[in-house]
PDB file of C-alpha atoms and ligand atoms in Angstrom:
ATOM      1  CA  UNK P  29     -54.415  12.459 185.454  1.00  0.00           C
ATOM      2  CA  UNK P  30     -57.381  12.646 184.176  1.00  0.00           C
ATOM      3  CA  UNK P  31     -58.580  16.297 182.956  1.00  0.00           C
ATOM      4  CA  UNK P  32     -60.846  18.777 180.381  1.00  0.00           C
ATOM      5  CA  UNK P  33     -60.386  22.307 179.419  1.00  0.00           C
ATOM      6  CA  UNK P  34     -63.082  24.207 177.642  1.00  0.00           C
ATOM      7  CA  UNK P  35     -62.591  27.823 175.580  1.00  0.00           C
ATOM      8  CA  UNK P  36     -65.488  29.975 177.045  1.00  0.00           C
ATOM      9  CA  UNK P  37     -65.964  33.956 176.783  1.00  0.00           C
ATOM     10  CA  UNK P  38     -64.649  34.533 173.198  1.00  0.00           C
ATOM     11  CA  UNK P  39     -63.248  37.713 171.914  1.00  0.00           C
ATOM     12  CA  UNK P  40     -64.653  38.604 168.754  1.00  0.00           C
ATOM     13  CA  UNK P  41     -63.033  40.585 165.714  1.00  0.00           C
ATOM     14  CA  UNK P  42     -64.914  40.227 162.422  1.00  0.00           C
ATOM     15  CA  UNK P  43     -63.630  41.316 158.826  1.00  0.00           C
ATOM     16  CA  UNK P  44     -65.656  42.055 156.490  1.00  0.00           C
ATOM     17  CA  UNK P  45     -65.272  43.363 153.066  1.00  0.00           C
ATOM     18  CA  UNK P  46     -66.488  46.634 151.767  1.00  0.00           C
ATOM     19  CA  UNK P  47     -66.433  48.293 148.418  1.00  0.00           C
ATOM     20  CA  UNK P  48     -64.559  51.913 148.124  1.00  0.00           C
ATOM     21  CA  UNK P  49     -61.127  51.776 149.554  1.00  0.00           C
ATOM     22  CA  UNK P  50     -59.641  52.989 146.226  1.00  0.00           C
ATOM     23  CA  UNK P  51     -61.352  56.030 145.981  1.00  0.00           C
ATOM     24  CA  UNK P  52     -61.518  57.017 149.470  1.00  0.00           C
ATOM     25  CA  UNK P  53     -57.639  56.903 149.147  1.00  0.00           C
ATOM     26  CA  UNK P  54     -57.535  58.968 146.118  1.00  0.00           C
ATOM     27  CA  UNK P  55     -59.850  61.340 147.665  1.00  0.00           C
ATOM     28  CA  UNK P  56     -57.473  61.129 150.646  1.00  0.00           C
ATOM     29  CA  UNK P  57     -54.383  62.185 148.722  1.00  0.00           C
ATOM     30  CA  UNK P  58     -56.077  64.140 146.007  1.00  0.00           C
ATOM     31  CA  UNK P  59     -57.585  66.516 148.607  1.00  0.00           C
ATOM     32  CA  UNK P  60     -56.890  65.883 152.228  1.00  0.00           C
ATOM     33  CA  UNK P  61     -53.321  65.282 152.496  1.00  0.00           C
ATOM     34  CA  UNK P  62     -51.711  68.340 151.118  1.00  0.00           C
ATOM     35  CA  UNK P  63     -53.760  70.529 152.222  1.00  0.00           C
ATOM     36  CA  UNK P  64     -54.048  69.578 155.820  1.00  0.00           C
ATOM     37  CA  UNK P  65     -53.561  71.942 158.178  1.00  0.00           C
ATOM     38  CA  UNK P  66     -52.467  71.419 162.351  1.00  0.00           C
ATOM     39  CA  UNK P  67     -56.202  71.734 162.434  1.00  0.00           C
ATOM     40  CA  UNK P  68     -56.907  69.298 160.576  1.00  0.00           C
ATOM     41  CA  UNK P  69     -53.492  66.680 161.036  1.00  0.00           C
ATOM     42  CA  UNK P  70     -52.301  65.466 164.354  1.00  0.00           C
ATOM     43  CA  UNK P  71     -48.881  64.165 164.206  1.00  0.00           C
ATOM     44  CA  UNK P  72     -47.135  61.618 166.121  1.00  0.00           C
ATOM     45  CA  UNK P  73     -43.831  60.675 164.773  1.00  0.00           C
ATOM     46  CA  UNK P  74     -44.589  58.375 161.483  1.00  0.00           C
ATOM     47  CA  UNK P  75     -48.221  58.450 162.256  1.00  0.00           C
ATOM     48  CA  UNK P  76     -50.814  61.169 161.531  1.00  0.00           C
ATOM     49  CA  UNK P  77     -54.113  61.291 162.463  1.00  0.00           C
ATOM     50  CA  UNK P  78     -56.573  63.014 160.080  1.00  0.00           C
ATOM     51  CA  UNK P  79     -59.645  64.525 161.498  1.00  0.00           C
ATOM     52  CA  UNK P  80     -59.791  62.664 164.610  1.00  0.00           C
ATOM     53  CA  UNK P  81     -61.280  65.284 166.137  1.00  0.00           C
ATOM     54  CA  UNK P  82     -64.446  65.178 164.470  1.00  0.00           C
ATOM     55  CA  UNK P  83     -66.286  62.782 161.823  1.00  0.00           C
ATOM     56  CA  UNK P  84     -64.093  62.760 158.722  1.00  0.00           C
ATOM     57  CA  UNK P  85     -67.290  61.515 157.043  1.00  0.00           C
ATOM     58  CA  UNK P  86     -69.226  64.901 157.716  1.00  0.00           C
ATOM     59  CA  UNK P  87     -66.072  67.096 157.181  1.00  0.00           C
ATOM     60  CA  UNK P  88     -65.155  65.659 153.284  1.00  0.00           C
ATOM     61  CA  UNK P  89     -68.650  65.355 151.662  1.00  0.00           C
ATOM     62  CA  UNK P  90     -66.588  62.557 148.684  1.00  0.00           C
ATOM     63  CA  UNK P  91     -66.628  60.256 151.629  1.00  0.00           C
ATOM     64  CA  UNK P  92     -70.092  60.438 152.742  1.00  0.00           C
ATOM     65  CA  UNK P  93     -71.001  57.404 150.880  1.00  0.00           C
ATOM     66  CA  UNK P  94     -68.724  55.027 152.366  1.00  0.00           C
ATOM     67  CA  UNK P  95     -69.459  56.580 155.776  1.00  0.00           C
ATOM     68  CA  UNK P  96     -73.180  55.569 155.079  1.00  0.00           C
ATOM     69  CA  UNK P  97     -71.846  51.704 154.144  1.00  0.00           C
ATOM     70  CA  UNK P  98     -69.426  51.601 156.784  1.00  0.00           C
ATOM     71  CA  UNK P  99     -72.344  52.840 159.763  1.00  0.00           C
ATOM     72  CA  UNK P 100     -74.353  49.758 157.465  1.00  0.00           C
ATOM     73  CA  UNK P 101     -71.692  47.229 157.995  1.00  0.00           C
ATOM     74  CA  UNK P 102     -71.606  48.296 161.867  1.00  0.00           C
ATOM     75  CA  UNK P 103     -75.066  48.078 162.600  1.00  0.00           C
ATOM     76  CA  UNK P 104     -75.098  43.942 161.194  1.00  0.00           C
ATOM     77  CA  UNK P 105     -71.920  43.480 163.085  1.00  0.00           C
ATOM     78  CA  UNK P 106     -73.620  44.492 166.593  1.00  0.00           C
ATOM     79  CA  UNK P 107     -77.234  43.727 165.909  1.00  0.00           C
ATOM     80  CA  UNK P 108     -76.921  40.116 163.873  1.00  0.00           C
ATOM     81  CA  UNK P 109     -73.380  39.253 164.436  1.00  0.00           C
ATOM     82  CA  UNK P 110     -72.837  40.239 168.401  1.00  0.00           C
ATOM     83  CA  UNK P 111     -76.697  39.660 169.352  1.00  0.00           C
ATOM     84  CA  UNK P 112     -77.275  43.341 170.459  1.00  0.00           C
ATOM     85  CA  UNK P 113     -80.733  43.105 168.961  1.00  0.00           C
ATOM     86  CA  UNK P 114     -83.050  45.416 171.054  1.00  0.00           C
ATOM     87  CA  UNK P 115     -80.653  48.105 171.060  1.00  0.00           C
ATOM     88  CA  UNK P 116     -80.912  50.955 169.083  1.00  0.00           C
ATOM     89  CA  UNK P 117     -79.254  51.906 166.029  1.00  0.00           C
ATOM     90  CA  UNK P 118     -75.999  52.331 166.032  1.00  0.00           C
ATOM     91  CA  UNK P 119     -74.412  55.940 164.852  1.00  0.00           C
ATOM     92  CA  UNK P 120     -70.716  57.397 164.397  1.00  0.00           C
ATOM     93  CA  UNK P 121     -69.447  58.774 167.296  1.00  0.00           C
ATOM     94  CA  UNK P 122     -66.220  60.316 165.253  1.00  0.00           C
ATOM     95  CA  UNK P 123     -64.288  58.607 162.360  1.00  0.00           C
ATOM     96  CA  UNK P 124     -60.803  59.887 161.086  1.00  0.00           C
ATOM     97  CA  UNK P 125     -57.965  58.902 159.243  1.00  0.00           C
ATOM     98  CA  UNK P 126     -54.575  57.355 160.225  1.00  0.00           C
ATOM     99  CA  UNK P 127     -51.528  57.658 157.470  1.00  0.00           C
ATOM    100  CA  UNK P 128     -48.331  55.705 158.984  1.00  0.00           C
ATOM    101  CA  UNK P 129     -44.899  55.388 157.589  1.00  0.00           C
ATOM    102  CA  UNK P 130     -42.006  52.621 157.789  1.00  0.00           C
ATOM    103  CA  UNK P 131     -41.359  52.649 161.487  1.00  0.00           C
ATOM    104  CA  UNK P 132     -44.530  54.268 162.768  1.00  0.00           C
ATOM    105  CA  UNK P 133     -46.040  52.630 166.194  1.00  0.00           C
ATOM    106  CA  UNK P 134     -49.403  52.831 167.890  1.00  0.00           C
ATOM    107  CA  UNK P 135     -49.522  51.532 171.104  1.00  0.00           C
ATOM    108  CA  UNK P 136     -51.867  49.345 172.629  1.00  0.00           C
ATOM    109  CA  UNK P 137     -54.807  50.918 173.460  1.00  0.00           C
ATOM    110  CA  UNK P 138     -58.683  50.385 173.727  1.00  0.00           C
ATOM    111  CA  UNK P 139     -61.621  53.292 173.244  1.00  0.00           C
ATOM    112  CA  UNK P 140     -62.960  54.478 176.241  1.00  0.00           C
ATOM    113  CA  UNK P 141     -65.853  56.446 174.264  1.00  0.00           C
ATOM    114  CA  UNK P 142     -67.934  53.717 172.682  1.00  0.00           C
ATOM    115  CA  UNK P 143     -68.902  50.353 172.023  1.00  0.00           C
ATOM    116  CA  UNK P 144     -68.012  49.203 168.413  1.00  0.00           C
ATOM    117  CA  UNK P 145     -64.803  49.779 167.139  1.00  0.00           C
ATOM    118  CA  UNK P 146     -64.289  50.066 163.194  1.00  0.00           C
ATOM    119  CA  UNK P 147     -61.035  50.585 161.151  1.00  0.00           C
ATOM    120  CA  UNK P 148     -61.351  50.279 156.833  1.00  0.00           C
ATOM    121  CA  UNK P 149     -58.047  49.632 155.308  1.00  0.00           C
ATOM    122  CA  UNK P 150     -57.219  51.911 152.306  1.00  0.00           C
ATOM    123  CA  UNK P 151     -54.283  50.623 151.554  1.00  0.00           C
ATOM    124  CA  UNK P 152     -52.337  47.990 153.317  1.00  0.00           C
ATOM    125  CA  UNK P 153     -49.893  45.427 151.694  1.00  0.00           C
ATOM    126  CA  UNK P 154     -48.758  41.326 153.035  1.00  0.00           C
ATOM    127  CA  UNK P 155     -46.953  43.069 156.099  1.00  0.00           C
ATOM    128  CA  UNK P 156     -50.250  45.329 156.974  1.00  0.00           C
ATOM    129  CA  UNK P 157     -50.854  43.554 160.583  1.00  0.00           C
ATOM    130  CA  UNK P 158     -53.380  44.542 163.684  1.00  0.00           C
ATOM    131  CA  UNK P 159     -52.679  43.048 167.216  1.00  0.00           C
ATOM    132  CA  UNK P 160     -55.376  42.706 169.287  1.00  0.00           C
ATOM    133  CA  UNK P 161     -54.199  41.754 173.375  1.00  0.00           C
ATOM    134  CA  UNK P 162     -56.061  39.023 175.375  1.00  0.00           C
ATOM    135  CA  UNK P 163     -58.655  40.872 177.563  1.00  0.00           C
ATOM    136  CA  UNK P 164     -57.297  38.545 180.582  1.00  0.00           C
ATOM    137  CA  UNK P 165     -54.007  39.838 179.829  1.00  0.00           C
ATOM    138  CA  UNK P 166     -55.014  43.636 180.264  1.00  0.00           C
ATOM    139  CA  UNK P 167     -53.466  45.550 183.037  1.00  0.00           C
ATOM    140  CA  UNK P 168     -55.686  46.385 185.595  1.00  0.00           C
ATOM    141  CA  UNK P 169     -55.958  47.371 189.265  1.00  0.00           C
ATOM    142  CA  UNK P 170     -54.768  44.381 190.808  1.00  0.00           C
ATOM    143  CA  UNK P 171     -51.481  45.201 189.012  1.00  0.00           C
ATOM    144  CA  UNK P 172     -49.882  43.137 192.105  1.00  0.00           C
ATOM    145  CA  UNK P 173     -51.425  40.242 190.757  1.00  0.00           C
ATOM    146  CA  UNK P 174     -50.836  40.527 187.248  1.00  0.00           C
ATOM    147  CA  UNK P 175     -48.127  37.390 186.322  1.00  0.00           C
ATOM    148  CA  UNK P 176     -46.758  36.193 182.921  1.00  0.00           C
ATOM    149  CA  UNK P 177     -47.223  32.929 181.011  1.00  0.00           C
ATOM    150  CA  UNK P 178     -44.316  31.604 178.533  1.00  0.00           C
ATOM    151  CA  UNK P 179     -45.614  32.330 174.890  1.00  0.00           C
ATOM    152  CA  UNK P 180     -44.033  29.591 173.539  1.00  0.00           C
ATOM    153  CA  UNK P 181     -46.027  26.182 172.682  1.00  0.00           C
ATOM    154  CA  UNK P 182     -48.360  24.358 175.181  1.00  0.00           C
ATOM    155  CA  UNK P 183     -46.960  20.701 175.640  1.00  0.00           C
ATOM    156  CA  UNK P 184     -51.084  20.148 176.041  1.00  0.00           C
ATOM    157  CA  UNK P 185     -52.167  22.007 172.603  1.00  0.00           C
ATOM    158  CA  UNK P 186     -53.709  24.422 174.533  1.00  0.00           C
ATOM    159  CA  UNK P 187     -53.855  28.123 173.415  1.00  0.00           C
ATOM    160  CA  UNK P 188     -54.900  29.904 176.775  1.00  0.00           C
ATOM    161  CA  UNK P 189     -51.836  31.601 177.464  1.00  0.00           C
ATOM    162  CA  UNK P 190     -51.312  33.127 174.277  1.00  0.00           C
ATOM    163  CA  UNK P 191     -51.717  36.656 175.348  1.00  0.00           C
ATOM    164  CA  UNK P 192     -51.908  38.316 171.356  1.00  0.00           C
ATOM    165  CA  UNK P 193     -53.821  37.667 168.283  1.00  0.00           C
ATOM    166  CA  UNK P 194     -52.671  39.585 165.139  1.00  0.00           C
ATOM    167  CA  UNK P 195     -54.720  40.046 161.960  1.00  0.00           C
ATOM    168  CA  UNK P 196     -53.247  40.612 158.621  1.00  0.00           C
ATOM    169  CA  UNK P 197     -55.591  42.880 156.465  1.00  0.00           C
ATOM    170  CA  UNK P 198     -55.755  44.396 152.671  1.00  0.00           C
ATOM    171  CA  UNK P 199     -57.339  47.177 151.564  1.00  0.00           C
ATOM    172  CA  UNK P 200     -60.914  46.795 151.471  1.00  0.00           C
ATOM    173  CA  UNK P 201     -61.055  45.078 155.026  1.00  0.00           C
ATOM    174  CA  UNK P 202     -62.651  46.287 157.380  1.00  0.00           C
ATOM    175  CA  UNK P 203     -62.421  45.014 160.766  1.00  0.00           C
ATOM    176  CA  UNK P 204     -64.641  45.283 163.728  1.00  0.00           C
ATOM    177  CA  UNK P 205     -64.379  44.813 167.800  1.00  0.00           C
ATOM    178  CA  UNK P 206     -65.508  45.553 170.750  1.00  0.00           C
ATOM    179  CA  UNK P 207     -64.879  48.804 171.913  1.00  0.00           C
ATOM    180  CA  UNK P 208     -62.875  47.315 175.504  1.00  0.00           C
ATOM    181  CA  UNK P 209     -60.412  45.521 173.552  1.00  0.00           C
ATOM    182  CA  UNK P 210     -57.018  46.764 173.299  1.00  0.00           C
ATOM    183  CA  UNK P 211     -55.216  46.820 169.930  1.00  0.00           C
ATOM    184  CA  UNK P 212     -51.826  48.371 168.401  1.00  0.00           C
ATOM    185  CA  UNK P 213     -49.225  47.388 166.291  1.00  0.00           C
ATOM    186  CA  UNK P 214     -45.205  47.819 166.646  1.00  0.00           C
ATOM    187  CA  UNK P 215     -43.138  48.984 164.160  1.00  0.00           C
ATOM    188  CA  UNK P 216     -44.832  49.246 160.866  1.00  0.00           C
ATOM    189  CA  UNK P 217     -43.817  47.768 157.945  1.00  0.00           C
ATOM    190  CA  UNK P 218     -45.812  49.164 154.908  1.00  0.00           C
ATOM    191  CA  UNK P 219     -45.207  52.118 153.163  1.00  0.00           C
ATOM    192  CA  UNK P 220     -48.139  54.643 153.252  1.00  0.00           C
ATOM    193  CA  UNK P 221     -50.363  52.568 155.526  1.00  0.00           C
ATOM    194  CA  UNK P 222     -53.675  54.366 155.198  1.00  0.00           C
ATOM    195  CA  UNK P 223     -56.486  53.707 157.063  1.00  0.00           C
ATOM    196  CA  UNK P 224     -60.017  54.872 158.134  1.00  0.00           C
ATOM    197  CA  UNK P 225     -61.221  54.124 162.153  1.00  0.00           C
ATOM    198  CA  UNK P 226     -64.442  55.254 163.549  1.00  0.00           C
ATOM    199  CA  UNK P 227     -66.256  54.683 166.976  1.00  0.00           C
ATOM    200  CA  UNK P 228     -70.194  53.526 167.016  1.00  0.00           C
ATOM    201  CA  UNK P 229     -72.477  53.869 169.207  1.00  0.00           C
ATOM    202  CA  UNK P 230     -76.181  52.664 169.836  1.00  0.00           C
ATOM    203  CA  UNK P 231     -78.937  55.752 169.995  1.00  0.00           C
ATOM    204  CA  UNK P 232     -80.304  53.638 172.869  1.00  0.00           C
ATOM    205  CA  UNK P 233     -78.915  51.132 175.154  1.00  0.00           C
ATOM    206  CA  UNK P 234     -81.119  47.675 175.974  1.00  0.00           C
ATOM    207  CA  UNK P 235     -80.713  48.388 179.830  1.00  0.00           C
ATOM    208  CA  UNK P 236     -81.388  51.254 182.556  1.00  0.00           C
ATOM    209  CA  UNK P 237     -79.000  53.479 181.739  1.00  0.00           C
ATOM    210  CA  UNK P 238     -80.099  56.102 178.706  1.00  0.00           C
ATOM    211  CA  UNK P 239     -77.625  58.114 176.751  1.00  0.00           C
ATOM    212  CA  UNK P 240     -80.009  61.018 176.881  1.00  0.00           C
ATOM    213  CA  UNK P 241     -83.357  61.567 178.522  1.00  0.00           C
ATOM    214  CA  UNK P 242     -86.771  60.188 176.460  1.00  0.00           C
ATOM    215  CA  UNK P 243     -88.139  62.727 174.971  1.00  0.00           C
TER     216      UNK P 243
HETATM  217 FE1  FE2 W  22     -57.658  52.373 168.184  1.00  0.00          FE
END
């Protein structure tokens, strides 16, 4: 039999690296972590959440810098990298900071709340892993429909069924995605996993819909 197969609609995740990881963690444990109150850290079993109410970057005027060249690093990721080049710039929505433990899980999840997803690794080791889930693979409304390939090997080299892709990261990465695609990671391995995510959006969207009136 005679056939083709062709990878279209690529997911993208880009890495790139960025100076300041190092002193954003010292900052982090220097001044943030002991003296972090419930209104400040959100708990969830090995995993707290630092400021992700708000924008860590405004709150904890040390980091301002490296919110300035992470916002940098975003807007080249969405304007040159992903081709969004008539919309506007791009801004922090809210940007906190994740400390996990041996053990500690986060789910898979995607953000509802924006388009560009960011997360700067402050310290991460050769076990430090992010999953990111096949957007086919998603659960959805048609729930009734949803079915399950094997994971093992394709006998035809193809990779279409492989439902996760996971990225291992040191400190200094920082990776990028769309804001739609769902990411987690089970049972973590590294010891003081510290991390920085942040949401982005554009000031102005390149279609109908505005995010505020023209003024
Ligand atoms: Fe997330």
């Amino acid at each position: 039999m005679e056939w083709q197969a062709a990878p279209v609609f690529a997911s993208p995740v880009f890495k790139l690296k960025i100076n300041g990881a190092a002193a954003a963690r010292d900052v982090f444990r220097t001044k943030l972590q002991e003296s972090a109150g419930d209104d400040v850290r959100d708990a969830q079993g090995a995993l707290s959440h630092y400021h992700s109410r708000t924008n860590v970057f405004e709150q904890v005027p040390e980091l301002a810098a490296l919110g300035e060249a992470l916002t940098k690093a975003g807007n080249f990721v969405y304007h040159e990298l992903m081709n969004f080049k008539h919309s506007g710039p791009l801004r922090m929505t809210n940007a906190w900071i994740n400390l996990c433990e041996i053990g500690g899980i986060q789910p898979m999840h995607n953000h509802v709340n924006c388009l560009l997803c960011g997360t700067f690794y402050l310290h991460a080791d050769a076990k430090t892993k992010l999953v990111f889930e096949h957007p086919q693979f998603a659960p959805s409304a048609h729930t009734e429909l949803y079915d399950k390939p094997d994971e093992g090997p394709n006998a035809h080299g193809l990779k279409f069924h492989q439902r996760t892709a996971q990225f291992g990261v040191e400190a200094g990465d920082c990776l990028f995605w769309p804001s739609n695609l769902r990411h987690g990671y089970s049972a973590n391995q590294t010891p003081g996993r510290l991390s920085l995510s942040f949401n982005m959006m554009p000031d102005t969207l390149n279609v109908d819909y505005r995010l505020r009136p023209e003024s």
